[in-house]
Short mmCIF file of C-alpha atoms in Angstrom, two decimals:
data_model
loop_
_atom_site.label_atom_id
_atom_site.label_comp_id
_atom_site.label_asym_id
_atom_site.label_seq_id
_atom_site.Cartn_x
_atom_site.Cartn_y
_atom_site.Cartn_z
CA UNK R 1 0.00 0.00 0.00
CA UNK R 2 3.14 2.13 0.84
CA UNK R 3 4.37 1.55 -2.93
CA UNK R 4 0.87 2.76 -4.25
CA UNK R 5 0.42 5.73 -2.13
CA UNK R 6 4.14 7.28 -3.24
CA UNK R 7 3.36 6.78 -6.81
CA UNK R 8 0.38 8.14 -6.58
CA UNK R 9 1.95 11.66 -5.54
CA UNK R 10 4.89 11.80 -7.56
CA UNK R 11 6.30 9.92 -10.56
CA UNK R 12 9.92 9.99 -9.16
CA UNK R 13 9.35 8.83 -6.32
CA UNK R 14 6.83 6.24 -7.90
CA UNK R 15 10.15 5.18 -10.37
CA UNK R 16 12.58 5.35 -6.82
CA UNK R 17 10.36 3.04 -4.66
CA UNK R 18 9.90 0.29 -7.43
CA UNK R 19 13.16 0.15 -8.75
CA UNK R 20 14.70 -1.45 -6.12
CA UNK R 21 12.04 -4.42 -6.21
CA UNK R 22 12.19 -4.30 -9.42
CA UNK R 23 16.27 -4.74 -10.14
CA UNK R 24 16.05 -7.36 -7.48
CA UNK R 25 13.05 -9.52 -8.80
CA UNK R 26 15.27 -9.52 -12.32
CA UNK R 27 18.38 -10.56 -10.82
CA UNK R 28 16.81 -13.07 -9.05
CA UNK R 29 15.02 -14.54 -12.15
CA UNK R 30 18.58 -14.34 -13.71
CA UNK R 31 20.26 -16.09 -11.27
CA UNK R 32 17.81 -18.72 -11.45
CA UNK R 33 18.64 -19.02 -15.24
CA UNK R 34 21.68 -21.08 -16.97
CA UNK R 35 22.66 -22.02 -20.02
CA UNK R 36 20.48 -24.16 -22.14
CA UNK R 37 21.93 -27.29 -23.16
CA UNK R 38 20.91 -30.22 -24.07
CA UNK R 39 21.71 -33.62 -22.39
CA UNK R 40 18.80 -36.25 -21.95
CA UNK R 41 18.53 -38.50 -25.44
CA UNK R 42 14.72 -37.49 -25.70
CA UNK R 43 15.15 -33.94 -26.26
CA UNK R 44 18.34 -35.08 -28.58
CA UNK R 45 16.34 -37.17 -31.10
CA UNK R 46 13.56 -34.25 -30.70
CA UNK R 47 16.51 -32.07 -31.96
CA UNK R 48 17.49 -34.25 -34.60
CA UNK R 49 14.21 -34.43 -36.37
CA UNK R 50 14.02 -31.17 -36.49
CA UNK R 51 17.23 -30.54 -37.72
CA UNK R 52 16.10 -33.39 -40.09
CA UNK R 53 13.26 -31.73 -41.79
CA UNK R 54 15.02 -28.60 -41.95
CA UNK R 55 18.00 -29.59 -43.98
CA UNK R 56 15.98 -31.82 -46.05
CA UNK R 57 14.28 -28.63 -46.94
CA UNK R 58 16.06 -26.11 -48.16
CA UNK R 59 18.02 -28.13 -50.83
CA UNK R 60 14.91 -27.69 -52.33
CA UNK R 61 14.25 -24.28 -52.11
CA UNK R 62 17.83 -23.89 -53.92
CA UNK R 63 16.52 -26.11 -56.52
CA UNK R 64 13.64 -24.71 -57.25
CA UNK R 65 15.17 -20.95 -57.93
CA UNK R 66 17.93 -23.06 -60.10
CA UNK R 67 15.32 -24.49 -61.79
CA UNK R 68 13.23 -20.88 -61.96
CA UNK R 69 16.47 -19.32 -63.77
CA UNK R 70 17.89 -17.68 -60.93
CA UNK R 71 21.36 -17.43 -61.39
CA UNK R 72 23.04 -19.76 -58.46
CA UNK R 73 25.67 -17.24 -57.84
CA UNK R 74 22.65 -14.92 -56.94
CA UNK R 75 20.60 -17.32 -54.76
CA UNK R 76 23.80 -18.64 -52.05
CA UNK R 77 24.90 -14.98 -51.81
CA UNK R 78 21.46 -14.56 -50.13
CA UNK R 79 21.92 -17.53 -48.45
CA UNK R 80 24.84 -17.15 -46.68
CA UNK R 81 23.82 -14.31 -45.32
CA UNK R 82 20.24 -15.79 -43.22
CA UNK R 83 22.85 -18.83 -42.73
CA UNK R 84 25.03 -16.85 -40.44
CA UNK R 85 22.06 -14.73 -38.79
CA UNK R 86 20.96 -18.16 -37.41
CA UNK R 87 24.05 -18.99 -35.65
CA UNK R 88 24.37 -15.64 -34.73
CA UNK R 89 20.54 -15.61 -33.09
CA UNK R 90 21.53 -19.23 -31.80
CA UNK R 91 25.14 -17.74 -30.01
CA UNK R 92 22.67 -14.66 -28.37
CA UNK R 93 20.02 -16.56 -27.17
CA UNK R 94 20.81 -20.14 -26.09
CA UNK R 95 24.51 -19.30 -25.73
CA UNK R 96 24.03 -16.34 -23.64
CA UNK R 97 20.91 -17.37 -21.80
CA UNK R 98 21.72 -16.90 -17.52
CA UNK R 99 25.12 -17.14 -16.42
CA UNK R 100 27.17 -19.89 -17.30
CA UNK R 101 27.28 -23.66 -15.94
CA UNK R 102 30.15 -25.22 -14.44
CA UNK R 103 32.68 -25.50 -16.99
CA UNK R 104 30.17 -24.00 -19.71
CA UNK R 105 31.08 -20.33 -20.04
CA UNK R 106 28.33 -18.39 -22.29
CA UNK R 107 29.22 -17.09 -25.47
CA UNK R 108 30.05 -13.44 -24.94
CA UNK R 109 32.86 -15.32 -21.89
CA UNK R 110 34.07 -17.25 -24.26
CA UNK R 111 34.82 -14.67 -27.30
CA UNK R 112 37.83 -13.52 -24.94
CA UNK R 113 39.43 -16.84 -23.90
CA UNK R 114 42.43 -18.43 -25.21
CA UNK R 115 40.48 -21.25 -27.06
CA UNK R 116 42.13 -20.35 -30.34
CA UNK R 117 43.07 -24.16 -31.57
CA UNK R 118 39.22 -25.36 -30.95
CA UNK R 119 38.26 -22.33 -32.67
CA UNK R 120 40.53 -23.61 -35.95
CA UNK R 121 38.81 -26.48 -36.07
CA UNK R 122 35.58 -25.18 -36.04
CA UNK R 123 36.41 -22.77 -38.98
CA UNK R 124 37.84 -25.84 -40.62
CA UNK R 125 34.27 -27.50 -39.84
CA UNK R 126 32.72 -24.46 -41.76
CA UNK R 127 34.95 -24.33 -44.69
CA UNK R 128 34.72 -27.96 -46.14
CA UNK R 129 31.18 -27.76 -45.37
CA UNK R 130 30.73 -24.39 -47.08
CA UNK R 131 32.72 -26.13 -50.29
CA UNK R 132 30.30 -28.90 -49.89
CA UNK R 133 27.30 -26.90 -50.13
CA UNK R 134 28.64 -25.18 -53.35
CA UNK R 135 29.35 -28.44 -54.98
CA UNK R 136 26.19 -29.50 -54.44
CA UNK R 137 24.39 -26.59 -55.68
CA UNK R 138 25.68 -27.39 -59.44
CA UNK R 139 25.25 -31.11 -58.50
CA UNK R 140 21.21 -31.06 -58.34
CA UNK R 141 21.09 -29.50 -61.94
CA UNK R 142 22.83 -32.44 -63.38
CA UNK R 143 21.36 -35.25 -61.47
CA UNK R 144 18.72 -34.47 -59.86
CA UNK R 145 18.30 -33.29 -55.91
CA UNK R 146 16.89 -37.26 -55.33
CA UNK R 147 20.13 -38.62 -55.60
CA UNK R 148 22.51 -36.02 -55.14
CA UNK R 149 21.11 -35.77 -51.33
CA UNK R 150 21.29 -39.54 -51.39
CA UNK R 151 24.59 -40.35 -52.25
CA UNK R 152 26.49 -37.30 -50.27
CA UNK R 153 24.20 -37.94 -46.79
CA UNK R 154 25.46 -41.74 -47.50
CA UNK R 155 28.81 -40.67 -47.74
CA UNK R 156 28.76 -38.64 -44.85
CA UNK R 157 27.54 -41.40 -42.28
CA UNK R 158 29.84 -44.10 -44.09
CA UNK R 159 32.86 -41.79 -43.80
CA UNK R 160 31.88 -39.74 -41.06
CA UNK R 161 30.16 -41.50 -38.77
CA UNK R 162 32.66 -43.69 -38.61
CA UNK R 163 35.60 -41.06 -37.82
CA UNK R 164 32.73 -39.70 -34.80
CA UNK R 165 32.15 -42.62 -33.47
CA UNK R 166 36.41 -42.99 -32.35
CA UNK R 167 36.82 -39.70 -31.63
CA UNK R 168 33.31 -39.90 -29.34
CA UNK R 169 35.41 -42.44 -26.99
CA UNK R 170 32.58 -45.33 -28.30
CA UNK R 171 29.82 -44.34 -26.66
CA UNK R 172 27.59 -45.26 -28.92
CA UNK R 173 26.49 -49.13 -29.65
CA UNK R 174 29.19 -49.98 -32.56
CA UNK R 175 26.89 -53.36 -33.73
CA UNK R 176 23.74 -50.96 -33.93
CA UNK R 177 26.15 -48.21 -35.39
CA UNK R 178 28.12 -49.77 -38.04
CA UNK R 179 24.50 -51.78 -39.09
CA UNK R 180 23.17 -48.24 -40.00
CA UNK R 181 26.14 -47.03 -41.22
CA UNK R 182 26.40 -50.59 -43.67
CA UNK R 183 22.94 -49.75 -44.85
CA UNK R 184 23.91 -46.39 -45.96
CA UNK R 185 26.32 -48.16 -47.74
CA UNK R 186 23.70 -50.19 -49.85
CA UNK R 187 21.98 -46.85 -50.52
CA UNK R 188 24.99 -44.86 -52.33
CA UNK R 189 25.58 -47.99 -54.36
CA UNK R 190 21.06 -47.66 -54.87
CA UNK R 191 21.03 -43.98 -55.50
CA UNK R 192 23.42 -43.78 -58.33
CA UNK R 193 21.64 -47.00 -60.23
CA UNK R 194 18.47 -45.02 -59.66
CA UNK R 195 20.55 -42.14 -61.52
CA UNK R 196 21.67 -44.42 -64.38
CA UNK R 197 18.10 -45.89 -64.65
CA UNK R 198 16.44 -42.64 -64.71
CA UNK R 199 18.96 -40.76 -66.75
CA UNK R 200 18.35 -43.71 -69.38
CA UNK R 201 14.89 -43.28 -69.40
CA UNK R 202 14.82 -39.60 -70.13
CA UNK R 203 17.05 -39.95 -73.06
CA UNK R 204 14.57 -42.21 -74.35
CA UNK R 205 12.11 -40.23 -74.19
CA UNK R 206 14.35 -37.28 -75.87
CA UNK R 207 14.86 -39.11 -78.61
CA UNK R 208 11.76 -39.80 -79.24
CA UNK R 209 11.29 -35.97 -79.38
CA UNK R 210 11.10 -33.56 -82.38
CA UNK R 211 11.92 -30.58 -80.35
CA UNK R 212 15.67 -31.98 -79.51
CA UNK R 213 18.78 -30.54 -81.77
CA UNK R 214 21.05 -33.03 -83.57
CA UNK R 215 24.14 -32.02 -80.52
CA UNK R 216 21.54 -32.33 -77.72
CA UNK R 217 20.69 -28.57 -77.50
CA UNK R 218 17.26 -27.68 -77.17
CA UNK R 219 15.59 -25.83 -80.91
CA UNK R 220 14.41 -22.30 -79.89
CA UNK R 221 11.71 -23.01 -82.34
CA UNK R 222 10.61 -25.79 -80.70
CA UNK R 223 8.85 -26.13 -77.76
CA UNK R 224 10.39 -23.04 -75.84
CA UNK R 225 7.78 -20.61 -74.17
CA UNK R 226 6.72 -17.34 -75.64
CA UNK R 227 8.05 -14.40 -73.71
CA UNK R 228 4.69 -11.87 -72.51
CA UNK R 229 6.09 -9.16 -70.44
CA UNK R 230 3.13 -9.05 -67.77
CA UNK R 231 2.88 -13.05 -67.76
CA UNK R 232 1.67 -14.45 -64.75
CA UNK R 233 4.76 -16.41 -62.01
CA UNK R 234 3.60 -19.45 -60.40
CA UNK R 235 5.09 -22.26 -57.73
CA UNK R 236 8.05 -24.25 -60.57
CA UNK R 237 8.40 -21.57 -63.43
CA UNK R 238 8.56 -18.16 -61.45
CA UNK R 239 10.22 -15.66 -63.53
CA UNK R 240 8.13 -13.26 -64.94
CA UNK R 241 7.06 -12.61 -68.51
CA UNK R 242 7.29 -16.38 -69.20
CA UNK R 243 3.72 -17.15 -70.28
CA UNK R 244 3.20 -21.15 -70.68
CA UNK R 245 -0.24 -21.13 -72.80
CA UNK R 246 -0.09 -25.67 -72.25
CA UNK R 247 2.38 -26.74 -69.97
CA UNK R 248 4.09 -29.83 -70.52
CA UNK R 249 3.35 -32.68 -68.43
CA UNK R 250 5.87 -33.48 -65.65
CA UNK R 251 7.70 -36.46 -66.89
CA UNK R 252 7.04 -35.89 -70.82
CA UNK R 253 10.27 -35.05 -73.57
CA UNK R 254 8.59 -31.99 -73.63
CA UNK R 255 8.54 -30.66 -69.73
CA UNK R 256 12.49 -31.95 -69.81
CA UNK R 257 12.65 -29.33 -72.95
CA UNK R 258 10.93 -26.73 -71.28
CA UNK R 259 12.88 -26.87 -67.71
CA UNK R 260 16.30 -26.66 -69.72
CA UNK R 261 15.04 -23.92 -71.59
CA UNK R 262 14.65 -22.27 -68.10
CA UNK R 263 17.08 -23.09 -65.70
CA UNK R 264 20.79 -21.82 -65.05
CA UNK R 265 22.52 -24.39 -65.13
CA UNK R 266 22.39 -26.11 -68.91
CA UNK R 267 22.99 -29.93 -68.44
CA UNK R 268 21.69 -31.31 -72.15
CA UNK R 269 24.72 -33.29 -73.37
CA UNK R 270 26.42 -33.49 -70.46
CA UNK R 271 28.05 -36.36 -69.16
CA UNK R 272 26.90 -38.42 -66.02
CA UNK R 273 29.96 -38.94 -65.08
CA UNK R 274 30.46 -35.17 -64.26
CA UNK R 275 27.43 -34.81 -62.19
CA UNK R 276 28.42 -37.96 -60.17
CA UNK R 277 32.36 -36.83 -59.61
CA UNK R 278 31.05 -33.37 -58.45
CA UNK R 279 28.59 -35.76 -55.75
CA UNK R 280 31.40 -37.50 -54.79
CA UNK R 281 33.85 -34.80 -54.47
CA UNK R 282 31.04 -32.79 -52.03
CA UNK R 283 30.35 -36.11 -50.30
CA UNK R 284 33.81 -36.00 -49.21
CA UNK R 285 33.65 -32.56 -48.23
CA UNK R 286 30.52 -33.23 -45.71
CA UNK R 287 31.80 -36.06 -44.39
CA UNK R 288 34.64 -33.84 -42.82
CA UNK R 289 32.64 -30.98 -41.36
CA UNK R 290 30.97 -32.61 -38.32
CA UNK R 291 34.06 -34.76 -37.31
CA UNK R 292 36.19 -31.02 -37.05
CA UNK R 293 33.25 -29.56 -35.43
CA UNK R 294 33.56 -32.69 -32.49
CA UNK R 295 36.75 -32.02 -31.90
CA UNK R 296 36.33 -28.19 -31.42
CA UNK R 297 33.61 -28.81 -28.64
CA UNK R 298 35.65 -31.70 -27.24
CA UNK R 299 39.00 -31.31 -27.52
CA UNK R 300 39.71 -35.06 -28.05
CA UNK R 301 43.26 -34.33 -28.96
CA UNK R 302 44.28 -31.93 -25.78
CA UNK R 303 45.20 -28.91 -27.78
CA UNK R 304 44.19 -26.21 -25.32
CA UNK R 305 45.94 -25.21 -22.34
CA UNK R 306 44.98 -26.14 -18.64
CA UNK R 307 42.32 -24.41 -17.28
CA UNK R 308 40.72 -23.53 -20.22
CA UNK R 309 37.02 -24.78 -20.96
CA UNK R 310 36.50 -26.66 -24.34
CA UNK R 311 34.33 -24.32 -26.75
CA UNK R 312 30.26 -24.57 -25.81
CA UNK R 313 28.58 -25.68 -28.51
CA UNK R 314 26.91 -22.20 -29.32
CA UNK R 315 30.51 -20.32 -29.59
CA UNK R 316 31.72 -23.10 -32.07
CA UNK R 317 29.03 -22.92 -34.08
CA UNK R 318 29.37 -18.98 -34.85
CA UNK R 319 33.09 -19.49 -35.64
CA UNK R 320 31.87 -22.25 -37.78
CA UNK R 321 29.40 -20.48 -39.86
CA UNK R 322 31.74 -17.31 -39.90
CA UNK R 323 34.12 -19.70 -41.83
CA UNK R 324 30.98 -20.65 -44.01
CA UNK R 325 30.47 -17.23 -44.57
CA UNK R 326 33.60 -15.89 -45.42
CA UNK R 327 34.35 -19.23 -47.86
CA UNK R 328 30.70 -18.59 -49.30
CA UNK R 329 30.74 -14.79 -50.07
CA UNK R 330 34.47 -15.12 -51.36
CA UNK R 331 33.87 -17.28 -53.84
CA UNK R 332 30.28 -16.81 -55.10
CA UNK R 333 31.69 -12.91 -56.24
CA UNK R 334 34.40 -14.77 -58.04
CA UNK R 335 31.73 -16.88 -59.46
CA UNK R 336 30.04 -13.84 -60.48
CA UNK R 337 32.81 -12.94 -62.76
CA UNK R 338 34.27 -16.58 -63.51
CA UNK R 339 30.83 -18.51 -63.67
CA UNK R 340 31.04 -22.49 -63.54
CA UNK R 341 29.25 -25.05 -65.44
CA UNK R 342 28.23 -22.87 -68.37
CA UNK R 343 26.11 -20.50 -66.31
CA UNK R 344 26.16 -17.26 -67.40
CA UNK R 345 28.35 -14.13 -66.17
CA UNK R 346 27.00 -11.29 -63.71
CA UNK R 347 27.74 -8.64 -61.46
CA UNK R 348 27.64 -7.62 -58.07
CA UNK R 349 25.22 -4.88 -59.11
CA UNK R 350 23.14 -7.00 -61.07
CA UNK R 351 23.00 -9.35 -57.99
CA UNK R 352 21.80 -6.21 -55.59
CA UNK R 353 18.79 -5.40 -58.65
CA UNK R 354 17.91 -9.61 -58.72
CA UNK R 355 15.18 -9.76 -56.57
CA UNK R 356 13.31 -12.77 -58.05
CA UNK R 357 12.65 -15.27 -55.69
CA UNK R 358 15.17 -13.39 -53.28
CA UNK R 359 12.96 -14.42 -50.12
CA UNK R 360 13.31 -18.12 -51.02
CA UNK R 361 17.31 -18.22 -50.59
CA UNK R 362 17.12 -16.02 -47.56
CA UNK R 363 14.57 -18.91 -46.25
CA UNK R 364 16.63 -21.68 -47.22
CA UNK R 365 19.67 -19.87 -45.35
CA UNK R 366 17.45 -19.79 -42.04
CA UNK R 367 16.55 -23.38 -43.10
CA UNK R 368 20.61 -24.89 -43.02
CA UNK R 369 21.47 -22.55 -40.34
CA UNK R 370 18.61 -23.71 -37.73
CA UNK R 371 19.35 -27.11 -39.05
CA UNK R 372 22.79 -27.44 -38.68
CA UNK R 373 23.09 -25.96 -35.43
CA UNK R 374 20.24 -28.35 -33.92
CA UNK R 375 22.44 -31.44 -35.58
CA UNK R 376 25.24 -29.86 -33.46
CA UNK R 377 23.15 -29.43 -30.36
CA UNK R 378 22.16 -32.97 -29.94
CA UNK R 379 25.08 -34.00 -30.96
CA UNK R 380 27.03 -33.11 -28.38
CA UNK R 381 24.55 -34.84 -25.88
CA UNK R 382 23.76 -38.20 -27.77
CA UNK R 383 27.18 -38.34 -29.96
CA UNK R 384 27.96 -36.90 -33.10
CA UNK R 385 28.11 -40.28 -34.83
CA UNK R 386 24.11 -40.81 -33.50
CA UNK R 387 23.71 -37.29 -34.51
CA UNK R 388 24.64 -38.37 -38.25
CA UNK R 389 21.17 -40.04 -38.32
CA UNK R 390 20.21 -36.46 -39.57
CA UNK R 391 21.55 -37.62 -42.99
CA UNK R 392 18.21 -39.19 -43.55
CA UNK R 393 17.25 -35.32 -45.25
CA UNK R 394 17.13 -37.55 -48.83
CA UNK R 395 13.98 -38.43 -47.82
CA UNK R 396 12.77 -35.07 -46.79
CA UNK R 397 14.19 -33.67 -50.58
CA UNK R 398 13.02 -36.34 -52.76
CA UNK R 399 9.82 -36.03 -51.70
CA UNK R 400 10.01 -32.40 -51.98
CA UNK R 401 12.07 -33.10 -55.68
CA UNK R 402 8.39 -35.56 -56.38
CA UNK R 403 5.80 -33.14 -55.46
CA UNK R 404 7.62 -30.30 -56.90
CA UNK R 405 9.62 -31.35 -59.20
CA UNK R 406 8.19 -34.28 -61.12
CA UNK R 407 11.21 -36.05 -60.49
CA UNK R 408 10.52 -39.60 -61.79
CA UNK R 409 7.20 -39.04 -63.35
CA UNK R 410 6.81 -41.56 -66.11
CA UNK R 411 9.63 -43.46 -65.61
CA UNK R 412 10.50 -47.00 -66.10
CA UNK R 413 9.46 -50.05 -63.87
CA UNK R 414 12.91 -50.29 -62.96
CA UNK R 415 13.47 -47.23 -61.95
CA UNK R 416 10.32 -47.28 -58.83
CA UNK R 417 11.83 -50.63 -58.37
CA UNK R 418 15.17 -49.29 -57.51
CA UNK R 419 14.16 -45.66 -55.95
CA UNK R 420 11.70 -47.80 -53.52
CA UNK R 421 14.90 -50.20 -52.33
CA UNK R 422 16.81 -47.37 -51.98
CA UNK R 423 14.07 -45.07 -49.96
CA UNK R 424 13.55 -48.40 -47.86
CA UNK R 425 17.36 -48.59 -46.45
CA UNK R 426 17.25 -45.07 -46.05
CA UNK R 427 14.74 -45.90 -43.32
CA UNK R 428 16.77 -48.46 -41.72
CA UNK R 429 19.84 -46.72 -41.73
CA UNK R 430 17.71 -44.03 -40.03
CA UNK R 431 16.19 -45.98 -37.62
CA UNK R 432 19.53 -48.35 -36.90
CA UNK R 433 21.86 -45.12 -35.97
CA UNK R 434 19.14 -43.33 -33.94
CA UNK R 435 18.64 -46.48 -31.89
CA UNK R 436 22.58 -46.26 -31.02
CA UNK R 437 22.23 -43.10 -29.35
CA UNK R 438 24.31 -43.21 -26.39
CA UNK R 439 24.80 -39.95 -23.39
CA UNK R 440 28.02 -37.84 -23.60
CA UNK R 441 29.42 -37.55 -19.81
CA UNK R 442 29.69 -34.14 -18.77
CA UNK R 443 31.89 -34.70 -15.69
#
């Protein structure tokens, strides 16, 4: 009542008398308050299937501007830059919640310490990942986001799960492990038939087309959209003044025709064996990212000092995407002026005027950021090599690549034969390395 009656007849005094409470009641909540980490295996696997449908996603988002016309170069500029806000938000907010645990500084703490060789290996984590991710980019375009996502994930657990699981001190169940990791196996060999199968089956189709040039470049004449300035955008075409009076029928010579005559990256007469070396190379490349990032939160090989704490999982994520970042930024404004894989030149100021479908690669940067650090978060409390289970996303993007795509409409029998087998131990491998979830000590 005291409080009430000395606002009441002055302001100041109202703002003296409750600002004592006030201050205290906040530092109590505060000191009630630590940092938010993760260590039961529920709210691990809870993390990982998140993380799951997240980077399962925005392959897809990537794909379809690719596929719109966007010039790639264009859409991961955009990207990186949402990529690093989310480990940024992620360092601020669950790095920085309360004070710090025992042994757990928060994020702004550790920024000063002298953690400097966990913090190289966390960059190191961001660059081969960063590479990867650019690989993979001109990967979808030549064959197809289905397998691309299939054989690269595979790679990663075969290679990489492996590596985690020594450097994790075996805590999770090797027979369970290595079973998931073996079925993986069985799907890389799976995913690049299903490429050869349906790669086959297109050209048949092709050549049974009159719209096809004798070198395997499309006739302008033939089957390419008239251009209408105010045409109407929708879902899979997108750019502007593109009117399609019939649209070909996913699956048909003639939609194959159409999205060439679209998209950025021109893959008619290409070799398969190009596509596939540029999987493999960025399969590589993944397989290496979470392995560095487990030894910058863990130290296995003792490279800091006594006394000082190994990097929280927060702080070694934002060095890690600042690495992704850097790599990404660096060499998408070379690729601006040096293009790859036939796609066209640009500029950085016709970059800042491409707005078309601009939202969409800012989304799919939110997308791998959020998803990568919650692959990192329960990591670190069920075991990276567990945490690999995340590397199921090929079944999140090809059935993104099937509804949006028409990604094996009207193929062959043995083609569904062969994607089907392959989907299947995709589910085993997911369900075998989940169930080998172990708990990181964190005495």
């Amino acid at each position: 009542m005291d409080h009430v009656l000395a606002c009441a007849s002055s302001p100041l005094t109202c703002h003296e008398v409750l600002q004592g409470p006030l201050l205290s009641s906040l530092s109590s909540i505060r000191a009630g308050l630590t940092m938010y980490v993760i260590e039961d295996k529920g709210g691990a696997i809870a993390l990982m299937l998140a993380s799951l449908l997240f980077l399962g996603t925005w392959p897809a988002v990537l794909t379809l501007l690719e596929r719109r016309g966007r010039l790639p170069q264009h859409t991961y500029l955009d990207y990186s830059f949402t990529n690093l806000l989310a480990a940024v938000l992620i360092a601020l907010t669950f790095g920085q919640l309360g004070d710090s645990k025992d042994g757990m500084p928060n994020f702004f703490t550790q920024l000063s310490q002298d953690n400097w060789p966990s913090v190289l290996f966390a960059m190191a984590g961001g660059v081969v990942l960063s590479v990867g991710n650019l690989s993979t980019q001109y990967a979808w375009a030549y064959v197809g986001l289905s397998v691309t996502e299939v054989i690269s994930s595979s790679m990663v657990v075969v290679i990489g799960t492996t590596l985690n699981y020594f450097l994790d001190n075996r805590i999770n169940k090797a027979e369970i492990l290595f079973t998931g990791v073996a079925c993986f196996l069985v799907a890389v060999i799976l995913g690049s038939a299903v490429h050869a199968s349906n790669t086959a089956d297109n050209e048949e189709k092709l050549n049974a087309s009159d719209k096809l040039g004798a070198n395997g470049s499309v006739e302008p004449s033939k089957g390419v959209p008239d251009k209408v300035p105010d045409a109407p955008k929708d879902l899979e075409n997108g750019a502007s003044g593109t009117k399609h009076v019939t649209r070909a029928e996913a699956g048909t010579a003639e939609y194959l025709i159409e999205l060439e005559e679209r998209r950025s990256i021109k893959v008619f007469g290409s070799s398969t064996f190009i596509g596939l070396s540029i999987v493999f190379f960025s399969g590589v490349c993944f397989s290496l990212f979470s392995p560095a990032f487990n030894l910058a939160t863990n130290d296995q090989w003792h490279t800091l000092k006594d006394g000082v704490p190994h990097l929280v999982v927060y702080t070694a994520f934002f060095y890690f995407s600042i690495s992704c970042f850097v790599i990404g930024i660096g060499l998408n404004i070379l690729f601006l002026y040096r293009p790859m894989a036939g796609v066209p030149k640009s500029s950085f100021k016709a970059y800042l005027n491409d707005w078309n479908g601009r939202q969409w690669a800012l989304l799919a940067g939110l997308l791998c950021g959020f998803g990568n650090g919650f692959q990192f978060m329960g990591g670190q409390a069920a075991g990276y090599a567990a945490a690999d289970a995340v590397q199921a996303l090929p079944l999140v993007s090809t059935f993104w690549g099937i509804l949006l795509f028409g990604e094996y409409r009207k193929s062959s029998r043995k083609t569904y034969i062969l994607l089907g087998f392959m989907l299947f131990m995709f589910v085993a491998a997911v369900a075998t390395l989940m169930a080998s979830s172990g708990h990181r000590s964190t005495k």
